Coordinates of C-alpha atoms in Angstrom, one line a residue:
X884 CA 0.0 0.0 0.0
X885 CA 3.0 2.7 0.8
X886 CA 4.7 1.6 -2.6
X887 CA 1.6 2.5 -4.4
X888 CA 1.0 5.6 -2.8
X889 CA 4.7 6.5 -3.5
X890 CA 4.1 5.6 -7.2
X891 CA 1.0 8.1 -7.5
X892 CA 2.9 10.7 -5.4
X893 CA 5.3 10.4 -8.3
X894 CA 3.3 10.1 -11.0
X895 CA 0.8 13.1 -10.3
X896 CA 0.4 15.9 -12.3
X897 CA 2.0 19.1 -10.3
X898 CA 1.2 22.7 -10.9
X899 CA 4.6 23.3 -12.0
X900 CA 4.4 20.6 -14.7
X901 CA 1.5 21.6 -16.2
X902 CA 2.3 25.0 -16.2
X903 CA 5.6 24.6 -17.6
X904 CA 4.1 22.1 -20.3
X905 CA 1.2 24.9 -21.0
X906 CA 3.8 27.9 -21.3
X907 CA 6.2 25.6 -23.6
X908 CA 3.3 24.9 -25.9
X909 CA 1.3 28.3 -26.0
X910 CA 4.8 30.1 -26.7
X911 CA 6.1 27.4 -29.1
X912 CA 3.7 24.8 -30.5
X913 CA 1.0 27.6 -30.9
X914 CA 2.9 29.6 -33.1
X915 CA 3.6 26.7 -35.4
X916 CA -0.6 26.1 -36.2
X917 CA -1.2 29.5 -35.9
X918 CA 1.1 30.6 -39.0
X919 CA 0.6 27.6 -40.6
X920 CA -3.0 29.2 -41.1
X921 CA -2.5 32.5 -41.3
X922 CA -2.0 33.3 -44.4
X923 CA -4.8 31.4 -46.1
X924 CA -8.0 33.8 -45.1
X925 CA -6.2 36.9 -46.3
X926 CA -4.5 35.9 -49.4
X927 CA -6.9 37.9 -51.6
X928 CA -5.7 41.1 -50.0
X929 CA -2.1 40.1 -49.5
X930 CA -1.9 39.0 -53.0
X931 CA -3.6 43.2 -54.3
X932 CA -0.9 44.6 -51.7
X933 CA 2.0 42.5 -53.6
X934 CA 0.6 44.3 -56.5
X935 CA 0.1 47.4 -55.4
X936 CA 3.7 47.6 -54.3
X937 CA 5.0 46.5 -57.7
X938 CA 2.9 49.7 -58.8
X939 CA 3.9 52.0 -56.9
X940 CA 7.6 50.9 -57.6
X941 CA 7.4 50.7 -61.3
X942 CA 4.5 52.5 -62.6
X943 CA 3.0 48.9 -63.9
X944 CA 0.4 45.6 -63.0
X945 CA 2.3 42.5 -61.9
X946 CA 1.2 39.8 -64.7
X947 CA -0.3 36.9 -63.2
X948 CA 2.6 34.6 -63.5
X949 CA 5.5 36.2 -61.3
X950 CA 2.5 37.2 -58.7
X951 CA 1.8 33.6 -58.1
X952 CA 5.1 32.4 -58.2
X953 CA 5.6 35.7 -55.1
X954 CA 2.8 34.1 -53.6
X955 CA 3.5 30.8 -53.9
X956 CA 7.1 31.4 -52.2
X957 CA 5.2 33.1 -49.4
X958 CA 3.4 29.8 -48.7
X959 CA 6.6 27.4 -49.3
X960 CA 9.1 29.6 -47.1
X961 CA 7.2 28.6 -43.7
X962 CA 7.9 24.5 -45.0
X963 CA 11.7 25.0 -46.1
X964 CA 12.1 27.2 -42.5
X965 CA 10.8 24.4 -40.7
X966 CA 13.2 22.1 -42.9
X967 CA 16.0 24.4 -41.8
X968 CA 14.9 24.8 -38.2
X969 CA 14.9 20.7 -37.9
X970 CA 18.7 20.7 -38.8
X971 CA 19.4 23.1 -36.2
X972 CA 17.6 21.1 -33.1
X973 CA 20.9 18.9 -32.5
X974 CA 23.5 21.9 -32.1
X975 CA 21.0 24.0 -30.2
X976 CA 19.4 21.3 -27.5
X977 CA 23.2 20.5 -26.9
X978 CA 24.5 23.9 -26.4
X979 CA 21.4 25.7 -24.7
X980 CA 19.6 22.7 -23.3
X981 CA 16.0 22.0 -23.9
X982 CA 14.7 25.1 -22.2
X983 CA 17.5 27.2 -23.6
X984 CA 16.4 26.3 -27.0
X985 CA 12.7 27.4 -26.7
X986 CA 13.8 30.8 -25.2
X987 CA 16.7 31.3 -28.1
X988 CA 14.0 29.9 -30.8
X989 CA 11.8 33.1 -29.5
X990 CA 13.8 35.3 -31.7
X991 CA 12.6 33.7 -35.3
X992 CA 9.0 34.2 -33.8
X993 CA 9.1 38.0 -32.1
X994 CA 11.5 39.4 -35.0
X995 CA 9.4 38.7 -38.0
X996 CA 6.4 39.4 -36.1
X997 CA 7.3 42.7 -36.2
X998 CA 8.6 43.0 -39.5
X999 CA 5.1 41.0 -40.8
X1000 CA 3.3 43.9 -39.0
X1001 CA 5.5 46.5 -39.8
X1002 CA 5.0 45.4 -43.9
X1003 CA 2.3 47.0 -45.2
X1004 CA 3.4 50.4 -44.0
X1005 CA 6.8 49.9 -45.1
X1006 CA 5.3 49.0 -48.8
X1007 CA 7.6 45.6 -48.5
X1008 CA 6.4 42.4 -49.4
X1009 CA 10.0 41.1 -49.0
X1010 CA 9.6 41.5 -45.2
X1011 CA 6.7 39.0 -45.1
X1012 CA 8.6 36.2 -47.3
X1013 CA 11.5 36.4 -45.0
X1014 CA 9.5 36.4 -42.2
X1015 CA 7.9 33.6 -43.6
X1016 CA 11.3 31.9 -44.0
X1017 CA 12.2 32.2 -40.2
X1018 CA 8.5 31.6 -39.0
X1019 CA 9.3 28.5 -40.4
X1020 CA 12.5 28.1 -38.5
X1021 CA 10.4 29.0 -35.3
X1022 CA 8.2 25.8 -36.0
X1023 CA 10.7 23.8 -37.2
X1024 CA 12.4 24.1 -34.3
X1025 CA 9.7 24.2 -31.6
X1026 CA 7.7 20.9 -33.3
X1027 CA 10.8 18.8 -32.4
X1028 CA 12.3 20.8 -29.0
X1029 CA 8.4 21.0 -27.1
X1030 CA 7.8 17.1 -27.4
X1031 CA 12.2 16.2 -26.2
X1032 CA 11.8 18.9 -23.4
X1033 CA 8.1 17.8 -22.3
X1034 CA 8.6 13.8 -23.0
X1035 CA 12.2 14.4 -20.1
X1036 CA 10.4 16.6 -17.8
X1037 CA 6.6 14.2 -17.7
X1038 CA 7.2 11.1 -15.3
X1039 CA 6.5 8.1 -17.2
X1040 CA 2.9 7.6 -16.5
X1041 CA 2.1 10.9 -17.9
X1042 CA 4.5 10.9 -20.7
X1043 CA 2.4 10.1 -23.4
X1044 CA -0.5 12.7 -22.4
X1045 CA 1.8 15.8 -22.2
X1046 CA 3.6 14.7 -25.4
X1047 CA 0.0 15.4 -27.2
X1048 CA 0.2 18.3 -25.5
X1049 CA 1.7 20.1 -28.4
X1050 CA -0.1 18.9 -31.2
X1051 CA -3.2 20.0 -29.2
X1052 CA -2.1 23.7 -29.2
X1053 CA -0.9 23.4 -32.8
X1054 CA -4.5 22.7 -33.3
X1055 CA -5.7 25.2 -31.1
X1056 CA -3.1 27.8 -33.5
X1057 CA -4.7 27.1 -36.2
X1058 CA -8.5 27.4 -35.0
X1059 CA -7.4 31.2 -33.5
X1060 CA -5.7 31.8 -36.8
X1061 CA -9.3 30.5 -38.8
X1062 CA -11.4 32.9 -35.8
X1063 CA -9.0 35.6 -36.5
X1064 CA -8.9 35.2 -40.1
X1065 CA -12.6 35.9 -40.8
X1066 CA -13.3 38.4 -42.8
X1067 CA -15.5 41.0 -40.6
X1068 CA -12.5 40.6 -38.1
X1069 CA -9.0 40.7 -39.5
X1070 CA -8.7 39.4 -42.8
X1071 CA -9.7 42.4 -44.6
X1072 CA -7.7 45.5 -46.0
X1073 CA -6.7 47.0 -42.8
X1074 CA -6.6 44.2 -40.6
X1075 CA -4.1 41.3 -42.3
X1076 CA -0.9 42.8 -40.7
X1077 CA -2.4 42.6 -37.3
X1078 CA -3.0 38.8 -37.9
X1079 CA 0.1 38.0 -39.5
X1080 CA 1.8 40.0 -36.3
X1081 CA -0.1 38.8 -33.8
X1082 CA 2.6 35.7 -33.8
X1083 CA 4.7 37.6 -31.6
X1084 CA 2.4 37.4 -28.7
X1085 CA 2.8 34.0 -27.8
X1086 CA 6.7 34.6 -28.3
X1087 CA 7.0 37.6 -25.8
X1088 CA 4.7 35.7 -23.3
X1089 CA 7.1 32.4 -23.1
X1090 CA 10.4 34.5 -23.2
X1091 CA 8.5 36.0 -20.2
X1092 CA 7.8 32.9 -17.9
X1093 CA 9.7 30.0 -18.9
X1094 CA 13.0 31.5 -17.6
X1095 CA 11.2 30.6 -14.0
X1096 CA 10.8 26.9 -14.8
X1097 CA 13.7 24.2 -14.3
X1098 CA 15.4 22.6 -17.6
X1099 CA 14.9 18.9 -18.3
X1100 CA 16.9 16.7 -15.3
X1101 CA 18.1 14.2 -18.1
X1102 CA 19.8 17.0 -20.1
X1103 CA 20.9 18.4 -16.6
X1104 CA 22.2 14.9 -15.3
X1105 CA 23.8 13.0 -18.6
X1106 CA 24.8 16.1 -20.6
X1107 CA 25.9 18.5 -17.7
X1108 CA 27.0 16.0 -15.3
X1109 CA 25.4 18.0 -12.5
X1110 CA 23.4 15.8 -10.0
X1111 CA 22.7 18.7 -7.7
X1112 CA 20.6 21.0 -10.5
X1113 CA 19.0 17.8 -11.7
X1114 CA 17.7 16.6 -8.5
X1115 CA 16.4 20.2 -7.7
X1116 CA 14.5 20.0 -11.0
X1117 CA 13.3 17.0 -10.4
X1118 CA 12.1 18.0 -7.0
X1119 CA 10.5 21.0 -8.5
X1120 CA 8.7 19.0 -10.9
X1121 CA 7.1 16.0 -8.9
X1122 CA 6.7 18.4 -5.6
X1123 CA 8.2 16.4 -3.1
X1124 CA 11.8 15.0 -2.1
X1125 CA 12.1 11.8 -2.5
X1126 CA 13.3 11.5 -6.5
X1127 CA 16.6 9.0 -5.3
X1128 CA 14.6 6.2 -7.4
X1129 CA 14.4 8.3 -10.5
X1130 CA 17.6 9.6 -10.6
X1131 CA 19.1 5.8 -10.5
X1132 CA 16.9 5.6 -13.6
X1133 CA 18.6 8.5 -15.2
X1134 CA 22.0 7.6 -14.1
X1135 CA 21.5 4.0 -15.4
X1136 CA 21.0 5.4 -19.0
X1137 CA 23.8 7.6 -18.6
X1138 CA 26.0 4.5 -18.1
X1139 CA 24.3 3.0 -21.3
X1140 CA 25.4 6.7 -22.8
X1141 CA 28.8 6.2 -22.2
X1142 CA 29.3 3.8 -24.2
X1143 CA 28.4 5.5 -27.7
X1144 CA 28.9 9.3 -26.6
X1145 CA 27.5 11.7 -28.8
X1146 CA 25.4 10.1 -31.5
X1147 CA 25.6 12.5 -34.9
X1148 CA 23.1 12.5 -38.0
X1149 CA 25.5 10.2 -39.6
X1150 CA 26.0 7.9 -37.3
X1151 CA 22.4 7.3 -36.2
X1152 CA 22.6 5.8 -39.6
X1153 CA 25.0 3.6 -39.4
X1154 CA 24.3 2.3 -35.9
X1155 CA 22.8 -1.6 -36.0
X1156 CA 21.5 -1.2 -32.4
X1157 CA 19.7 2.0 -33.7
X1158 CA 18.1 0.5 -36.9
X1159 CA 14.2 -0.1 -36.3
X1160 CA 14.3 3.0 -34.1
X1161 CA 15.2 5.1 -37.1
X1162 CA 13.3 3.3 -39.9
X1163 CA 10.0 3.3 -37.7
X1164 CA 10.6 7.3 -37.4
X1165 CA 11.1 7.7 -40.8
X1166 CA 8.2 5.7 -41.6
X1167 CA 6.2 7.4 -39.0
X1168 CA 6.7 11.0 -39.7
X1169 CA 6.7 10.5 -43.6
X1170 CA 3.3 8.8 -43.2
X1171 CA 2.2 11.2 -40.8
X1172 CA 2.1 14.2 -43.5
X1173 CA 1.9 11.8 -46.9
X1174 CA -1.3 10.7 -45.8
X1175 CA -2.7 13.9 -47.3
X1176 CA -3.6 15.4 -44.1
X1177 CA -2.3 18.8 -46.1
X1178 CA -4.4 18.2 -49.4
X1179 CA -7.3 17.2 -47.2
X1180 CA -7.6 20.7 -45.9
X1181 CA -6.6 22.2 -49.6
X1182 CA -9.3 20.3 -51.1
X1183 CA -12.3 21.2 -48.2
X1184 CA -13.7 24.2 -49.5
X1185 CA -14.3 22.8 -52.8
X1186 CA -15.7 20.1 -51.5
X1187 CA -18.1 22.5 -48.8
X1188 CA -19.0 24.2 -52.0
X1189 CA -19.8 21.5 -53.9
X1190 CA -22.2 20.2 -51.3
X1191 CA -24.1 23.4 -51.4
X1192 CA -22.5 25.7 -48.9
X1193 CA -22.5 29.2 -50.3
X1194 CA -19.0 30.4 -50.5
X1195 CA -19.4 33.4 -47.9
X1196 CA -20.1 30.8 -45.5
X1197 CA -17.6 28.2 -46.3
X1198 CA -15.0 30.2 -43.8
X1199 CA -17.2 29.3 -41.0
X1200 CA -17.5 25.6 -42.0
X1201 CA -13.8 26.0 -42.2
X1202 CA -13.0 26.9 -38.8
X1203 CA -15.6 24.5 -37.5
X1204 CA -13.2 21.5 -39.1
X1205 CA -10.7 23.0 -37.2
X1206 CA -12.6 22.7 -33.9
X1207 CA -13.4 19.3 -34.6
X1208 CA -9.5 18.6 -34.9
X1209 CA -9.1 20.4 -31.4
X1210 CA -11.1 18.6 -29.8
X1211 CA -10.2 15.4 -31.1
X1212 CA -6.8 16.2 -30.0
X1213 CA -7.7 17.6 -27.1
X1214 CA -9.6 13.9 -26.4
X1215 CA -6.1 12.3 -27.7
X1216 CA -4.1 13.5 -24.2
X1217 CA -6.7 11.5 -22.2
X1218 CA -6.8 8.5 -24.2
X1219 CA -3.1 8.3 -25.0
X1220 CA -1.7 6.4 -21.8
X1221 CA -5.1 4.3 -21.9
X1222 CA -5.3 3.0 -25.3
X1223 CA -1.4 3.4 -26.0
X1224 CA 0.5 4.6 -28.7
X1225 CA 0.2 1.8 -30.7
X1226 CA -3.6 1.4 -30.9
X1227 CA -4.4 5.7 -31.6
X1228 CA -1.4 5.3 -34.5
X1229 CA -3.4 2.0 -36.3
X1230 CA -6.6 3.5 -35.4
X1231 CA -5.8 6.8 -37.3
X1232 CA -4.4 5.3 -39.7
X1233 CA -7.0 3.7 -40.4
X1234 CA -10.2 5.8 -40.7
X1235 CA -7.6 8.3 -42.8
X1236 CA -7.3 4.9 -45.4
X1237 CA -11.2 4.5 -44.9
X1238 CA -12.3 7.9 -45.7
X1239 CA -9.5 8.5 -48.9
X1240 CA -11.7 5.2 -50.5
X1241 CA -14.8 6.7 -49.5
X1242 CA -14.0 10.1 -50.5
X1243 CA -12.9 9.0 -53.5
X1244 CA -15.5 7.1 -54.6
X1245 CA -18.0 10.2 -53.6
X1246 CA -15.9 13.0 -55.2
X1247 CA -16.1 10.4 -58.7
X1248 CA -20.0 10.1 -58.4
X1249 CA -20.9 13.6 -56.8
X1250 CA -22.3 14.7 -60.0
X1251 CA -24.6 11.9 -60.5
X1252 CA -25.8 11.2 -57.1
X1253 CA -27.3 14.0 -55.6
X1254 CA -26.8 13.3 -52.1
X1255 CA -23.0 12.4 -52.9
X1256 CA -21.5 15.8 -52.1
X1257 CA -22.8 15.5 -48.1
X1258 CA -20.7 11.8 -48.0
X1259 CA -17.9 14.1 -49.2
X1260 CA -17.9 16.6 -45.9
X1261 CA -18.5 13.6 -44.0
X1262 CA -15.2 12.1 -45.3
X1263 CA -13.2 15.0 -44.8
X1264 CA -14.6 15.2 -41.4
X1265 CA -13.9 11.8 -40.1
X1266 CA -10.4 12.1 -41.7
X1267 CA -9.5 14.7 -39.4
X1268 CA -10.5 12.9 -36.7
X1269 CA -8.7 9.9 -37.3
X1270 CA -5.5 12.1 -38.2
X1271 CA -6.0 14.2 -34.9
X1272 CA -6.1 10.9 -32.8
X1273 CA -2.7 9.3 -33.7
X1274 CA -1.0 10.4 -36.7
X1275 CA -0.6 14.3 -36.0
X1276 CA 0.3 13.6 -32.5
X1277 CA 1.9 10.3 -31.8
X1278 CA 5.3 10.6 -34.0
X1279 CA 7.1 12.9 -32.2
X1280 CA 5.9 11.6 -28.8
X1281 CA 7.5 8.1 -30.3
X1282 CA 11.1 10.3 -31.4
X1283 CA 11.5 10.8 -27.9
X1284 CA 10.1 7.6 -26.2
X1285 CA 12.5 5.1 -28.6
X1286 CA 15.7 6.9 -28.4
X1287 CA 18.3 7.4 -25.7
X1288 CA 19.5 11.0 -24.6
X1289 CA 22.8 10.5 -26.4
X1290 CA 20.4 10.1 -30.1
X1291 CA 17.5 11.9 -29.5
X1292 CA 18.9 15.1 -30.7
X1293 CA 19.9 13.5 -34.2
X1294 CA 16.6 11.6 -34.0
X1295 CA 14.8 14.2 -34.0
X1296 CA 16.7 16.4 -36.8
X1297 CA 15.8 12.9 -38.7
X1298 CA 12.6 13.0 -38.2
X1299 CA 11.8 17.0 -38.5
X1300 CA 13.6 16.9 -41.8
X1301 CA 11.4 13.8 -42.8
X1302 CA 7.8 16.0 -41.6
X1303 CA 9.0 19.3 -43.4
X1304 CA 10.5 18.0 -46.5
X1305 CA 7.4 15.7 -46.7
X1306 CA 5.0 18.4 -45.6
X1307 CA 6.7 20.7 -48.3
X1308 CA 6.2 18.1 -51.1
X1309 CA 2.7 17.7 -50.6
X1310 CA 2.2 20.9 -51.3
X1311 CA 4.6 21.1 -54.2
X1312 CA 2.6 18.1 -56.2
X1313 CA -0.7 17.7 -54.7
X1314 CA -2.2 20.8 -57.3
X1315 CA -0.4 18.8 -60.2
X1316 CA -2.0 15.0 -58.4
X1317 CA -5.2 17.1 -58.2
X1318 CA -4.9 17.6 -62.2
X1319 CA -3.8 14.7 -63.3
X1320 CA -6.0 12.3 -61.4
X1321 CA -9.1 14.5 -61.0
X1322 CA -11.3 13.0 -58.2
X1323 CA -9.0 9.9 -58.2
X1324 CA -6.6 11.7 -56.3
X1325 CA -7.0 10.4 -52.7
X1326 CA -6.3 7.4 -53.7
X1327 CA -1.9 7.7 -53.3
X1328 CA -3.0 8.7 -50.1
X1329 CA -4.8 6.1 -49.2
X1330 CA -2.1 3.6 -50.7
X1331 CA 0.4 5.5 -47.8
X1332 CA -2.3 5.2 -45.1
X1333 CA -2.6 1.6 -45.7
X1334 CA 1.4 0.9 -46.3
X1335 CA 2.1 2.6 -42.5
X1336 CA -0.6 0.6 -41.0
X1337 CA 0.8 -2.7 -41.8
X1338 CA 4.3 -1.2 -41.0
X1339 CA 3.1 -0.3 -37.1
X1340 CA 0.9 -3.4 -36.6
X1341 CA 4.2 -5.9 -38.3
X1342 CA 7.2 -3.7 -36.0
X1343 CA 6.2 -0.8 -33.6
X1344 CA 5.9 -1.8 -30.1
X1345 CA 3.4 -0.2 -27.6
X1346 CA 5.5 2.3 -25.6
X1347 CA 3.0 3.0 -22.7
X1348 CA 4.1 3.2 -18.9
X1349 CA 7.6 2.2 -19.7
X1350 CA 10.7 3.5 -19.1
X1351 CA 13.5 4.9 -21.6
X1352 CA 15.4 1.7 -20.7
X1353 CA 12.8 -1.0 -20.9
X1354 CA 11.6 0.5 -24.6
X1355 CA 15.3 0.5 -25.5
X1356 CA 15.5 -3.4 -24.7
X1357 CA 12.6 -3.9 -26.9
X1358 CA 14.5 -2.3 -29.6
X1359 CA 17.6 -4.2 -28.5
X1360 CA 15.9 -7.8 -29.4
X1361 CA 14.2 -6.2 -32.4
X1362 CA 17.9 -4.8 -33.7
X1363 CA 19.2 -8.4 -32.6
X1364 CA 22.2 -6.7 -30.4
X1365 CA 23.1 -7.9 -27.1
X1366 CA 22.6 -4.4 -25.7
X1367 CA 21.9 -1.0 -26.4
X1368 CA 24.9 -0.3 -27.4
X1369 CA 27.1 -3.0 -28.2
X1370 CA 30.7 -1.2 -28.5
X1371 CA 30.7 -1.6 -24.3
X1372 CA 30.9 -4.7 -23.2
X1373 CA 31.1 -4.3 -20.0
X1374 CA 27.7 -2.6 -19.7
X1375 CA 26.5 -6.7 -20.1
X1376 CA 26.5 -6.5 -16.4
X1377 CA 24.2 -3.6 -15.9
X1378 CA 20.9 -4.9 -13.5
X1379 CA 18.0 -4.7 -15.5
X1380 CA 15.3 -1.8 -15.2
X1381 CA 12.0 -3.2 -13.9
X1382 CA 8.8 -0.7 -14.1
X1383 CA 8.4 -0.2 -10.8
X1384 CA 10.2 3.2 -9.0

């Protein structure tokens, strides 16, 4: 009876955790949905100011083709930022730490939030594609820091929930963004620099508070080699003193650290005891965003307008989609350490497979049945449900359950590069798919749903209430090593972790 009152002592939810996982994710994760959105409502009057400024500058209209291609670099510079914000997640979690990170990834958010709002009067619209460009760092590096720094502050039994924690506020970005981009509020004439702007908020408010909260123990412990600060953080964290069995935890992987060091992009590659680890990421976060979760949203208000809905109300049914994917998400944190990882990721999966066939099939017969077009809104809804209950938030939460603290860094430069270059892709071919294929389309996606549901139900393992050891000897058997890392031999004689602290 003491033992399991100690064990919900230390897995309870304090107030500084969850106000250190609200403040990371409204400053960081936030920003990342909210701009991801932001510029669609407004790109009519973006688009005239583009062309207004050519005017003014040479006396003549833009033709059509160099406006698009403005445009269309406008929308691509927040993917290649995030690209570029991926690579630099290794160097930074190393040098600043976790919480460092956030606080120095503040600068790509508050500086072209003031440049974005500062555009229009300056009669620049090469202040909002570079601000675009290092929005984009701001996301790439905040969708892979938030989950490493929340996944090594949450106590194992609430891992899982706070790691959805960020894909619920990137959901939550991109409602606000969908409010705020209504026309009778700010996506009009006057009112598009506020919204683009606006990003900064978030930014200000988490360079504000976060500086008050400790920095992950792990990175404190086996990077910094100070016990002292990492015992004090994990004090502050579970709110009471007795963290002894934890820190063994800790200090066990560091042992298993020692034996590989620092683990580089290049040589998460060529490590054997690392192999599943990686290729399930890969697999995971190129699924994640090949799905079409993307072209889904590209492709809704054509389908809402097909269906009937007339097209000054189609921004409404617009932001309710997006409410539908918040609170799915939002029902994700709850379900996460119930279900497990595993189930939510082949559950997904699989209502996304089910509604590409069936949205397919209705987009092909729409004009002859009449009743077709409502199947269509009903497809696009129960996609986004499926995505919002594993695929958008169970990757990353995976990147930093599978790996060790020595690879986690690389692993998750791997798998940010994977989400943005894919993420960018989509976007690059899905208008030439749409072309070519016609209502057909869904169908690659569904092919890529159904490929990464037999790849998690064949090799990934369920995660849930375990620690970063015990899920590394999964992988160990899996990889067919004698150990985590096999260049030590002497860490054969290591006790094994069991799953109670």
């Amino acid at each position: 009876m003491e033992q399991q009152d100690q064990s919900m002592k230390e897995g309870r939810l304090t107030l500084v955790l969850a106000l250190a996982t609200l403040i990371a994710a409204f400053g960081s994760s936030f920003q990342y949905g909210y701009n991801v959105a932001a510029v669609n409502s407004p790109a009519m009057y973006m688009r005239q100011f583009y062309n207004e400024t050519y005017q003014d500058r040479t006396g003549e209209i833009m033709e059509d083709f160099p406006l698009t291609l403005l445009w269309s670099l406008t929308v691509s510079m927040f993917p290649f930022g995030g690209f570029i914000g991926s690579l630099l997640v290794g160097p930074l979690v190393n040098k600043f730490g976790r919480k460092g990170a956030l606080l120095f990834n503040n600068i790509f958010s508050i500086v072209p939030a003031i440049l974005m709002g500062c555009s229009k009067v300056a009669k620049s619209f090469e202040l909002i594609i570079i601000s675009r460009l290092l929005v984009g760092i701001c996301a790439g590096l905040s969708s892979n820091v938030v989950p490493m720094y929340l996944g090594e502050l949450a106590p194992k039994n609430l891992r899982g929930a706070l790691g959805v924690v960020p894909q619920l506020f990137i959901t939550v970005g991109i409602l606000v963004a969908q409010i705020f981009g209504l026309r009778n509020l700010l996506a009009n004439e006057d009112g598009w620099p506020i919204l683009l702007g606006l990003t900064g908020v978030p930014a200000a408010l988490q360079l504000a508070l976060l500086p008050f909260f400790p920095e992950s123990p792990r990175y404190l412990l086996i990077q910094k080699k100070d016990e002292a600060a990492a015992k004090k953080a994990l004090k502050t964290l579970r709110g009471w003193d007795s963290v002894d069995a934890e820190v063994a935890e800790i200090r066990q992987e560091d042992e298993a650290e020692k034996a590989a060091g620092f683990i580089s992009v290049l040589k998460l590659f060529r490590m054997r005891s690392l192999r599943w680890q990686l290729l399930s990421i890969i697999v995971l976060m190129g699924g994640q965003q090949l799905s079409g979760v993307n072209a889904i949203y590209y492709y809704a208000d054509q389908i809402y307008l097909s269906a009937g809905v007339k097209e000054e109300h189609v921004q409404y049914v617009t932001a309710g989609t997006g409410a539908v994917n918040v609170v799915m998400t939002f029902c994700a944190v709850f379900v996460v350490e119930l279900l497990g990882r595993r189930l939510l990721l082949l559950l997904g999966f699989s209502i996304c497979l089910t509604a590409c066939c069936v949205l397919t099939a209705a987009l092909a017969l729409q004009d002859t049945v009449s009743w077709m077009p409502y199947i269509s809104i009903v497809c696009v809804i129960s996609y986004v449900v499926g995505h919002a209950l594993g695929p958008s938030p169970i990757p990353a939460l995976l990147i930093t359950e599978i790996f060790l603290q020595s690879s986690r860094p690389s692993a998750f430069m791997v798998g940010g590069s994977v989400h943005w270059l894919s993420n960018f892709t989509v976007g690059l071919i899905f208008p030439f798919i749409q072309e070519g294929l016609g209502p057909y389309s869904f169908i690659v996606f569904a092919v890529i749903c159904l490929l990464t549901t037999i790849y998690i139900f064949l090799i990934v393992p369920e995660t849930k209430a375990k620690t970063f050891m015990e899920i590394n000897q999964i992988f160990t058997k899996m990889n067919k090593v004698s150990e985590v890392y096999p260049e030590k031999e002497e860490l054969k004689e290591l006790p094994p972790i069991t799953s109670e602290q």
